[in-house]
Coordinates of C-alpha atoms in Angstrom, one line a residue:
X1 CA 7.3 23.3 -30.0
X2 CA 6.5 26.9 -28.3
X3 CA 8.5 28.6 -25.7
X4 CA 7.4 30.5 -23.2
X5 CA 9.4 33.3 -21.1
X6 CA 9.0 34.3 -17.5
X7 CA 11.3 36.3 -14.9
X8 CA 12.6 34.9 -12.1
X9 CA 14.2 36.9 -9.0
X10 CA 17.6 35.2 -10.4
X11 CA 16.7 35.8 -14.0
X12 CA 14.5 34.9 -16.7
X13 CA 14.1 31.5 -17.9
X14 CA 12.4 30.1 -21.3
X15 CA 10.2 27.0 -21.0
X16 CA 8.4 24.7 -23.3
X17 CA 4.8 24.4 -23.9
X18 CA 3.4 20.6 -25.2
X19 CA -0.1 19.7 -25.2
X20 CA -1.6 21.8 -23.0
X21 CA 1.5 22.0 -20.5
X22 CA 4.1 25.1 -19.7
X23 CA 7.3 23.3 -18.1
X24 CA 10.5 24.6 -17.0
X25 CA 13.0 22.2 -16.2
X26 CA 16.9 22.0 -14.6
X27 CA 16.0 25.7 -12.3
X28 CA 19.0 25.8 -9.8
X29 CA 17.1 26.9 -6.8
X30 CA 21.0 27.5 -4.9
X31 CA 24.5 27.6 -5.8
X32 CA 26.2 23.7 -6.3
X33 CA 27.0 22.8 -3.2
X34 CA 30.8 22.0 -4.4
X35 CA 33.8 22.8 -2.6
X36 CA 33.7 25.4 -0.1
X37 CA 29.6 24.8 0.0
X38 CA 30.0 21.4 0.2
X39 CA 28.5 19.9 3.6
X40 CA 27.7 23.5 3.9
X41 CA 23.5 25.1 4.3
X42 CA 22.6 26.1 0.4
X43 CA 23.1 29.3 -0.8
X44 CA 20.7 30.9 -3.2
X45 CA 21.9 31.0 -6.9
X46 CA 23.3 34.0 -8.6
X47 CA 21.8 36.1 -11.0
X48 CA 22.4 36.0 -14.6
X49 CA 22.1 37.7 -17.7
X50 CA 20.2 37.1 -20.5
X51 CA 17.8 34.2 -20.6
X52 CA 18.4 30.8 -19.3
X53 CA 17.2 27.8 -21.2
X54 CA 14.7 25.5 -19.2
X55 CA 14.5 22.6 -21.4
X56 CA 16.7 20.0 -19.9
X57 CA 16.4 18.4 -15.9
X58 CA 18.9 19.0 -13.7
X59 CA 21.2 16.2 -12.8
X60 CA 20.5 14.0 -9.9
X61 CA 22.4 13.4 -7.0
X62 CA 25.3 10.8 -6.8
X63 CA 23.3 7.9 -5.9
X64 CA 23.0 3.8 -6.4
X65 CA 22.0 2.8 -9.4
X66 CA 20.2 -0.6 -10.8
X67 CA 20.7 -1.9 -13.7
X68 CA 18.4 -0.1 -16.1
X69 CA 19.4 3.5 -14.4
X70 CA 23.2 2.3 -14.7
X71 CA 22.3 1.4 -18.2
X72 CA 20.5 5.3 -18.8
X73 CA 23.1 6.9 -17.0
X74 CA 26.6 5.1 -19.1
X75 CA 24.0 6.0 -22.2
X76 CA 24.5 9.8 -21.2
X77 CA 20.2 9.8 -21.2
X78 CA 20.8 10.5 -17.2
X79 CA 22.9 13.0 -15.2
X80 CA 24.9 12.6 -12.0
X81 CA 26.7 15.5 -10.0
X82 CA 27.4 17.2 -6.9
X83 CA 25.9 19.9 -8.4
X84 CA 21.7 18.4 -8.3
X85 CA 19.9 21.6 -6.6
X86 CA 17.9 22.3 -9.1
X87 CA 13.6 22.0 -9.8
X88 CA 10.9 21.9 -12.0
X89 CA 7.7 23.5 -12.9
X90 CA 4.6 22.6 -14.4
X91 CA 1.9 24.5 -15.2
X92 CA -1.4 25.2 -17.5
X93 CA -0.4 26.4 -20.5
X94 CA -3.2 28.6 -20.8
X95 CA -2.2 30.4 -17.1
X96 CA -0.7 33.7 -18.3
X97 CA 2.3 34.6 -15.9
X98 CA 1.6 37.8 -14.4
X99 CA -2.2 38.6 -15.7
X100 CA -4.2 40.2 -13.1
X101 CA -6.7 39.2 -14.4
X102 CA -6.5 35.6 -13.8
X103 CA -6.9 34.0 -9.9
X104 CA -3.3 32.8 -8.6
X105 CA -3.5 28.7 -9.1
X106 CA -2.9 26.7 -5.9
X107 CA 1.0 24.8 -6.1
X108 CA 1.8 21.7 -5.3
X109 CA 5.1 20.7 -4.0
X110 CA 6.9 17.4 -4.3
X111 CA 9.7 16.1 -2.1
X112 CA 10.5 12.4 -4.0
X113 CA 11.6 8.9 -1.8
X114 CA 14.3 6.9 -2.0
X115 CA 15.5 6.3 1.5
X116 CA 17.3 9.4 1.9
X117 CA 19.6 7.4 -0.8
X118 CA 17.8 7.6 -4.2
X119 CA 15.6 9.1 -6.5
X120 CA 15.3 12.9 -8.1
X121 CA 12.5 15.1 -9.3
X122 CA 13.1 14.6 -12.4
X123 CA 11.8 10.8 -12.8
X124 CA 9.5 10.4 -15.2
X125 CA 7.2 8.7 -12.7
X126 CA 6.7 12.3 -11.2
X127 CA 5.6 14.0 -14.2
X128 CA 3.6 16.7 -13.5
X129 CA 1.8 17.4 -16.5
X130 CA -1.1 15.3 -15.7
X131 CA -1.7 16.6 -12.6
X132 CA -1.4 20.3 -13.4
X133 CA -4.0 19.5 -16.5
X134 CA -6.5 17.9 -14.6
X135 CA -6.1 20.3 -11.4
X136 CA -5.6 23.6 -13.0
X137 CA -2.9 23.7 -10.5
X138 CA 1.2 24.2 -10.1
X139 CA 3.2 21.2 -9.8
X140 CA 7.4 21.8 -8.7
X141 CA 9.4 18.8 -8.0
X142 CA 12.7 19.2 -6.4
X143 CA 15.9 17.1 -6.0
X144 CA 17.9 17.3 -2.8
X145 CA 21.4 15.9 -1.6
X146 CA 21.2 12.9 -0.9
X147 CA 23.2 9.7 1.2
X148 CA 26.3 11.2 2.8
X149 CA 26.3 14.4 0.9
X150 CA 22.7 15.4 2.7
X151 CA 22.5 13.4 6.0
X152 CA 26.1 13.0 7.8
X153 CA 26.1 14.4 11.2
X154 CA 29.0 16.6 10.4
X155 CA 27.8 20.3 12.9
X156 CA 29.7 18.5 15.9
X157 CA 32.7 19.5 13.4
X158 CA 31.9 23.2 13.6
X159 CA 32.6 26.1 11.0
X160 CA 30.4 26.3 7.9
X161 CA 29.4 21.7 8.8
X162 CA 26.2 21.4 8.8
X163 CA 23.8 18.4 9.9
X164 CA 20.1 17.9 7.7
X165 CA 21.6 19.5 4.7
X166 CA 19.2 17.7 2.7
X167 CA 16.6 19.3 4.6
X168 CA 17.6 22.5 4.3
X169 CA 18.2 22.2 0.6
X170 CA 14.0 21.3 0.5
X171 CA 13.8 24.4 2.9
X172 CA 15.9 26.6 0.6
X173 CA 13.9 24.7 -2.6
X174 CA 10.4 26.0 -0.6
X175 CA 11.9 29.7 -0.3
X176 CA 12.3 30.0 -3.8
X177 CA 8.8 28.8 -4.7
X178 CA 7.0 31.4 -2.4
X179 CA 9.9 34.2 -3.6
X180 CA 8.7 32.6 -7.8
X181 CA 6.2 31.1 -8.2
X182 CA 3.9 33.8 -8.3
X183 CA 6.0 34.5 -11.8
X184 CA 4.6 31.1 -13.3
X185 CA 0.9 31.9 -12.6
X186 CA 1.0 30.3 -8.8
X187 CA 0.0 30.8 -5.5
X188 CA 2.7 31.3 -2.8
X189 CA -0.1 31.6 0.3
X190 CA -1.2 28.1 -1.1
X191 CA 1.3 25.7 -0.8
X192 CA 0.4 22.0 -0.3
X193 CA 4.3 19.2 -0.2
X194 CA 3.4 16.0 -0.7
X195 CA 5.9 13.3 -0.6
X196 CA 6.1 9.7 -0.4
X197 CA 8.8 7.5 1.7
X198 CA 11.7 9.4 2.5
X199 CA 9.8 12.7 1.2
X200 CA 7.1 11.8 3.6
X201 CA 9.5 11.5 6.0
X202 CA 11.0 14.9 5.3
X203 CA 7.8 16.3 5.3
X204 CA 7.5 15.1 8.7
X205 CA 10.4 16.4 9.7
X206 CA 9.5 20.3 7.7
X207 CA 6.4 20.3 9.9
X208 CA 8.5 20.5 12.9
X209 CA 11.1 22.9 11.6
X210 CA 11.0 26.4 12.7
X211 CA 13.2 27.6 9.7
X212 CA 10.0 25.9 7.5
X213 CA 7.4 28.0 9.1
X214 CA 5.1 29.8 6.4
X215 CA 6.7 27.7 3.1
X216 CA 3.5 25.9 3.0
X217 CA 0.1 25.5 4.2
X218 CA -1.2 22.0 3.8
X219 CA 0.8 18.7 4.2
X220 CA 0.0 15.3 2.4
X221 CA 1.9 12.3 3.8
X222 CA 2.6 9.1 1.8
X223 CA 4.0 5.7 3.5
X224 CA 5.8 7.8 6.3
X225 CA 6.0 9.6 9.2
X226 CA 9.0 10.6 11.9
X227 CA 11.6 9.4 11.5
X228 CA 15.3 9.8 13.1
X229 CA 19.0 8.8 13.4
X230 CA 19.9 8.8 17.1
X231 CA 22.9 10.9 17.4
X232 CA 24.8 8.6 18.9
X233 CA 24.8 6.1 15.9
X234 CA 25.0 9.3 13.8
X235 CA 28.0 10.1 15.1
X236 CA 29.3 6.6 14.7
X237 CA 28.3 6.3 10.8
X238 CA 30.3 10.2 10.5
X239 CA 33.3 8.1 12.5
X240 CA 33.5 5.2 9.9
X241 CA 33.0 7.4 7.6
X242 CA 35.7 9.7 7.8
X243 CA 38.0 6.7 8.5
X244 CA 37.3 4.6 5.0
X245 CA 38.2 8.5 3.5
X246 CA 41.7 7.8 5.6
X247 CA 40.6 11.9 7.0
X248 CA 41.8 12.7 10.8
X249 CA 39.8 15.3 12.6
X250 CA 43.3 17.7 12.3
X251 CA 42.5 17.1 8.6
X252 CA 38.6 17.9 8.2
X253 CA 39.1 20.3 5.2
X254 CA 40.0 17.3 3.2
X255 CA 36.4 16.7 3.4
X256 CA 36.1 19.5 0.8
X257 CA 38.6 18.1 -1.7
X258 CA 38.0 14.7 -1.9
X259 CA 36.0 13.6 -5.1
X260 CA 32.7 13.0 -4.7
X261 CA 32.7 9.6 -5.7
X262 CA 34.8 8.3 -3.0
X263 CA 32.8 9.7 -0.5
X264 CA 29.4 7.8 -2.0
X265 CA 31.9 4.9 -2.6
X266 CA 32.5 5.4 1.6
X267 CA 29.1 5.6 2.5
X268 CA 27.8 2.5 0.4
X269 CA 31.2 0.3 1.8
X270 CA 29.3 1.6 5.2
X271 CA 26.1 0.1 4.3
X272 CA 27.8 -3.4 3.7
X273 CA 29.6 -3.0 6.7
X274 CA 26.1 -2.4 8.5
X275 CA 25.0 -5.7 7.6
X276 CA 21.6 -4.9 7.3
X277 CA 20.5 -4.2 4.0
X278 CA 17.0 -2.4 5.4
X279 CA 19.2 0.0 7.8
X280 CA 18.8 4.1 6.8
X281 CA 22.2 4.9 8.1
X282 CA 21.8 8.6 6.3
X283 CA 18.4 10.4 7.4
X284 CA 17.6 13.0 9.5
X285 CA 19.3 13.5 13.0
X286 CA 18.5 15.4 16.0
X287 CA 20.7 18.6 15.9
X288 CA 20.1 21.8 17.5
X289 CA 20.6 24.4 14.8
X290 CA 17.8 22.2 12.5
X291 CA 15.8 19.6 14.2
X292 CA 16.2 19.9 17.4
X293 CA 13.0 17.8 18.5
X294 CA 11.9 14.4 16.9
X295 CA 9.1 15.5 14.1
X296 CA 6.5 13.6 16.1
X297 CA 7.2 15.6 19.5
X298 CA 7.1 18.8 17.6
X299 CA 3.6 17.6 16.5
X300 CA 2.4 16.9 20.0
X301 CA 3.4 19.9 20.8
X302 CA 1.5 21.7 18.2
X303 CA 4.6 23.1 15.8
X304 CA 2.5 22.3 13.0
X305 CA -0.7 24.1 14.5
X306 CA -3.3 24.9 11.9
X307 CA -1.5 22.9 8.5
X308 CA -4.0 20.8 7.7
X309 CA -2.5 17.1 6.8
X310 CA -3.8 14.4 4.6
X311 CA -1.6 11.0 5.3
X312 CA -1.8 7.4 4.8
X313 CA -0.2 4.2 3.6
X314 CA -0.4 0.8 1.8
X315 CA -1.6 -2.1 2.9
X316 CA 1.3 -4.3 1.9
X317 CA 4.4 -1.8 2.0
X318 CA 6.6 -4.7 3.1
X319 CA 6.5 -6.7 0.6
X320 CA 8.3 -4.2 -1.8
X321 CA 11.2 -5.2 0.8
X322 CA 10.8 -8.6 1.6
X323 CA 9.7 -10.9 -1.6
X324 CA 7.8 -14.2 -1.0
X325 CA 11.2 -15.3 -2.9
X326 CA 13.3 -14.3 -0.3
X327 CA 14.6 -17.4 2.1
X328 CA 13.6 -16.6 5.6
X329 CA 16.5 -16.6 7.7
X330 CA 15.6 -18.9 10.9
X331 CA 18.2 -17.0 12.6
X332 CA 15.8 -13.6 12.6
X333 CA 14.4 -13.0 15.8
X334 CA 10.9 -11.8 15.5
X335 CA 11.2 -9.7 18.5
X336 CA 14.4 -8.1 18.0
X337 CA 13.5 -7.1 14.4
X338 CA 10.1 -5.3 15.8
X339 CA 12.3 -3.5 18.0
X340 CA 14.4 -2.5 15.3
X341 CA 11.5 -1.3 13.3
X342 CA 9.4 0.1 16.3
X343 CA 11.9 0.6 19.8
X344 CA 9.2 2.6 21.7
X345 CA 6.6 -0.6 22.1
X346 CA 7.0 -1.8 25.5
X347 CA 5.4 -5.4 25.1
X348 CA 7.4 -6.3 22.3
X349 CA 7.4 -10.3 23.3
X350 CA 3.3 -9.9 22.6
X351 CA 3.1 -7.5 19.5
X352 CA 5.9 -9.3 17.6
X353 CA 3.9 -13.4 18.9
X354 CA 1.5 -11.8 16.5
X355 CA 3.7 -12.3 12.8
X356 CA 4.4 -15.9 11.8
X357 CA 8.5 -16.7 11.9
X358 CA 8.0 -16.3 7.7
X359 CA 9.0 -14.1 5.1
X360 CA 5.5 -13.1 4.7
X361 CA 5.3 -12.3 8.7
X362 CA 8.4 -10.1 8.4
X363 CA 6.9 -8.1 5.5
X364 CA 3.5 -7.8 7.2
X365 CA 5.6 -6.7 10.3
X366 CA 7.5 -4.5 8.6
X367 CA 3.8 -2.3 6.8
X368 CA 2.5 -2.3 10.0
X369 CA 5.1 -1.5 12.6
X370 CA 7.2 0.9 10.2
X371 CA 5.1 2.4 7.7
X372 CA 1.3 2.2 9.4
X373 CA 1.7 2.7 13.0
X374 CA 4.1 5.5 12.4
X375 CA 1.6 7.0 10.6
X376 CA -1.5 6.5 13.1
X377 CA 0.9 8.3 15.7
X378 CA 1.4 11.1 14.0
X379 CA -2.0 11.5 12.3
X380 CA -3.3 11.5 15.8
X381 CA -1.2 13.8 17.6
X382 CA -1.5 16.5 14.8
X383 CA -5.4 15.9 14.6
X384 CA -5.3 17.4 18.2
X385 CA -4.2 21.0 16.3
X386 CA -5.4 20.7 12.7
X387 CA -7.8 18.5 10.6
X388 CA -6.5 15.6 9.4
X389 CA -7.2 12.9 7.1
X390 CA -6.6 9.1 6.8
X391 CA -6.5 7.3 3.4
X392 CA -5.3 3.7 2.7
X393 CA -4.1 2.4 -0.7
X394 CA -5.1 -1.3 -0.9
X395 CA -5.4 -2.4 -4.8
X396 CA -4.2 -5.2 -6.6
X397 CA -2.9 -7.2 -9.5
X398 CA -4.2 -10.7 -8.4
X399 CA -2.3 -12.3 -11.4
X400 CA 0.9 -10.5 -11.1
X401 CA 4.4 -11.4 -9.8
X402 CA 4.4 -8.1 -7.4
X403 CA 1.4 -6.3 -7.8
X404 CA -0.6 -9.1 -6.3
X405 CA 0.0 -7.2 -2.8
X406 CA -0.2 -3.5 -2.6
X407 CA 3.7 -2.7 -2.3
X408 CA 5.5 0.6 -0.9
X409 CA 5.2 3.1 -3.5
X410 CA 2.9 2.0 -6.3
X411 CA 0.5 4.6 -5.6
X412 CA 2.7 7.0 -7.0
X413 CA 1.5 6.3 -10.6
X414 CA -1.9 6.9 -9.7
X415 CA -1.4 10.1 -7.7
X416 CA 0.6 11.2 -10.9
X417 CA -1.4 9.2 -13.5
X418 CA 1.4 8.5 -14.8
X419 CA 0.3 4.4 -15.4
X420 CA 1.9 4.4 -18.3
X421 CA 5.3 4.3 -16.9
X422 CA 4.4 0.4 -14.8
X423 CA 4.6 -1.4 -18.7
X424 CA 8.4 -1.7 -17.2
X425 CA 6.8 -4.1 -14.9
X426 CA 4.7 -5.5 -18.0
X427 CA 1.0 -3.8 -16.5
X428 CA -1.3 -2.3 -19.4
X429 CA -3.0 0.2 -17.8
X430 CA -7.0 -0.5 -18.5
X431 CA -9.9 1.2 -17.7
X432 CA -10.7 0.7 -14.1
X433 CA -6.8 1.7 -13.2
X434 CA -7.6 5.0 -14.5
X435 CA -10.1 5.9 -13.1
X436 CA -8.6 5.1 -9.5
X437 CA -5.7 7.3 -10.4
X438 CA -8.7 10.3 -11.0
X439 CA -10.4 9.3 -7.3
X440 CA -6.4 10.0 -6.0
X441 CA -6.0 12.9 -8.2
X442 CA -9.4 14.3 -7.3
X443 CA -8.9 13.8 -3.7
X444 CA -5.4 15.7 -3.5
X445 CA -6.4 18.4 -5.8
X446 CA -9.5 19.1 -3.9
X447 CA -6.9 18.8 -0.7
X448 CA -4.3 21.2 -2.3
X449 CA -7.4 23.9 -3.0
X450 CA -9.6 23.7 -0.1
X451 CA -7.9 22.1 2.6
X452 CA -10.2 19.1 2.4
X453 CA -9.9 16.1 -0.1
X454 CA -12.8 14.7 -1.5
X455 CA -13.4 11.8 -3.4
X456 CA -16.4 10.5 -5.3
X457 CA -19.0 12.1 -3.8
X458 CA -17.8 9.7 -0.8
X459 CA -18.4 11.7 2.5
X460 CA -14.4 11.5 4.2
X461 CA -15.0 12.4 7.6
X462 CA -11.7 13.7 9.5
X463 CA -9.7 11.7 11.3
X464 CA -9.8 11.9 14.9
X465 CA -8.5 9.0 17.9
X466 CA -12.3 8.2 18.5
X467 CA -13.5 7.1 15.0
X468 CA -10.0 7.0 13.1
X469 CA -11.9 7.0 10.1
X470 CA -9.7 6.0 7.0
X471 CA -10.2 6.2 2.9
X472 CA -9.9 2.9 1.2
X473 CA -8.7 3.7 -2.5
X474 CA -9.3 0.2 -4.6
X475 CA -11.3 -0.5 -7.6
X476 CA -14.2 0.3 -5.2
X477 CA -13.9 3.4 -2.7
X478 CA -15.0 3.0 1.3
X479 CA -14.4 4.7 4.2
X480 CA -13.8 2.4 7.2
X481 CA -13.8 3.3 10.9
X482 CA -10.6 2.0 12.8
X483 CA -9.4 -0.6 10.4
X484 CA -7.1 -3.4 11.8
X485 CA -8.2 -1.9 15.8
X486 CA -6.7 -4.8 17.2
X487 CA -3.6 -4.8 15.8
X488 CA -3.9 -1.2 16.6
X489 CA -4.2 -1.7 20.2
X490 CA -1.2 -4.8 20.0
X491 CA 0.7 -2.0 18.3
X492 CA 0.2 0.1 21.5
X493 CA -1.3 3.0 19.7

């Protein structure tokens, strides 16, 4: 194994180099947001002496756990903690930090899913080493707080309280790429997040952030869009909240002390109390110090003028959620379910007369009204201030148990190429899935360089409300024009 030195603003850290990758892993981008900073905006990390040892990832936020992660994590191969701010880069090992002589390399910035609730850069499905080969590029993945640690509505409580602290963690992750990155042979006037779920969610909501303004310069969205808590319900989950903790609002220091497992114990007895396993009751919330607009009005109004955004979805993102397997409750009203996943359609009696009373009908409801339609809106209010780009991911496993529909998330391995990773769910990658997961990697690369993705020698026109042209990634490539129009129009888009 070689190491390999460079200097950060906070100190100097030493990396590994394996073949034909530089990566430096567990880089606290703030102070732990314990005690006195917990609930509190991140502060940037101290300086220290000497050189700091990159080889290890951070831990991850407190978070729920199935049963393999449970298993990793009582096997001491995974870290929890309050103390998660930390990121990861990977680079070329042939870039040489700080030669003149070689061009800056374009970074790439990933913000991971998990409904607000899960995940962490660190996951071996984010793996940045084949990306940054194939690319010549920088990839940094970040963890942020997460559940009740990163999205309770506590600024209505005043002092150092704040609301989106999540947010503000991937703001404060951002700051220190453009302040270091330039240290590990990157770019910091070319900065492309990507993010998928939640992350794509956040990135929506980073577009429309003043305090996120010149971070970045290009945007790619996957499987979401805007998305908010209304304050009012915010305020209710920060009620019951504080309530299971047995914490009056004479007693709101307490919120400092308590440990931090009985607060995530709090916030998942919340989620039972919900009754709705599918509910996000921690996500971003209006508030006027950090979002004070929903992420898709900021768009219409041009706050992300001039980032140009490449965004899609899958055609089956439902059925990650609800399983063919799944009993279809006959008490589920069709209508009152597409309210819950789209409340601005006004004809909801019509739209939701289209999706068969079936767990199949609620899983096709749920890709098109949640994920897809979200997406259309805000992919055409931002193409009336920037190009923009519409892909959809539709392939397939025929033969397989899940794979047979194209679920929420399973492009990640292909963005990533990191196939090697679905043998958990007993998939040999062959041939033909590699050389999709080039076509994606080609087409965001391209994106992260130029500002335009490319695939295949395929001509991708922009998107634009006239043709809505859209990128169909399969085991054969096509560009459609205004896929599924009249569920588009039913939709009310």
């Amino acid at each position: 194994m070689t190491t390999i030195e460079v200097n950060t603003k906070d100190g100097a850290i030493r990396g590994q180099q394996l073949n034909g990758i530089s990566v430096w892993k567990g880089i606290p981008y703030a102070k732990p947001p314990v005690d006195e900073l917990r609930f509190a905006a991140p502060v940037p990390p101290e300086r220290w002496e000497g050189v700091k040892e990159a080889f290890h990832f951070g831990p991850e936020n407190i978070q729920p756990r199935q049963n393999g992660a449970a298993a990793e994590l009582a096997a001491g191969t995974r870290l929890e903690s309050e103390d998660c701010l930390y990121l990861n880069v990977w680079a070329p090992e042939a870039v040489v930090a700080g030669d003149a002589a070689d061009a800056p390399l374009p970074v790439m910035v990933w913000i991971h899913g998990g409904s607000f609730l899960t995940g962490a850069g660190s996951w071996p499905l984010y793996d940045g080493s084949e990306l940054a080969k194939r690319g010549n590029i920088i990839v940094v993945t970040i963890n942020y707080r997460l559940g009740p640690f990163g999205f309770l509505h506590l600024a209505p409580l005043g002092g150092s309280f704040v609301s989106n602290a999540g947010l503000l963690d991937q703001i404060a992750a951002l700051e220190w790429v453009k302040n270091n990155i330039a240290a590990f042979g990157g770019d910091p006037a070319s900065v492309t997040i990507f993010g998928e779920s939640a992350g794509s969610m956040s990135i929506a909501a980073l577009l429309g952030m003043t305090k996120a303004k010149g971070l970045y310069s290009r945007a790619i969205m996957q499987s979401g869009a805007s998305q908010i808590i209304p304050q009012q319900q915010a305020d209710g989950i920060r009620a019951g909240l504080l309530q299971l903790l047995g914490i009056s609002p004479s007693e709101l220091d307490k919120l400092r002390t308590v440990p931090a497992e009985q607060i995530f114990a709090a916030g998942e007895k919340l989620k039972e109390q919900a009754g709705n396993r599918l509910a996000l009751l921690f996500q971003p919330v209006l508030d006027e110090a950090t979002l004070p607009q929903s992420p898709l009005e900021a768009i219409h109004k041009g706050a992300a003028a001039d980032i140009p955004l490449l965004i899609g979805t899958n055609l089956d993102e439902g059925h990650l959620f609800i399983r063919p397997d799944m009993p279809f409750d006959d008490n589920i009203d069709m209508s009152e379910a597409l309210t819950f996943m789209a409340p601005d359609i006004k004809n909801v009696a019509a739209a939701a007369a289209a999706y068969p009373p079936t767990t199949d009908g609620q899983a096709q409801m749920m890709t098109e009204a949640f994920f897809w339609r979200s997406s259309v809106q805000f992919a055409t209010a931002q193409s009336e201030h920037a190009p923009v780009w519409m892909y959809r991911f539709d392939w397939v496993l025929p033969e397989h148990p899940l794979l047979h529909k194209s679920i929420h998330g399973i492009e990640i391995f292909f963005v990533f190429n990191t196939l090697e990773h679905m043998q958990s769910m007993g998939v040999t990658p062959d041939e033909s899935m590699r050389k999709l997961a080039w076509r994606m990697q080609d087409a965001w690369i391209a994106f992260a360089k130029q500002g335009t993705p490319e695939a295949e020698n395929v001509a991708w026109p922009a998107y634009s409300k006239q043709e809505r042209s859209t990128f169909i990634f399969n085991h054969a490539t096509q560009v459609m024009a205004d896929p599924d129009a009249q569920k588009r129009e039913l939709l009310e888009l």
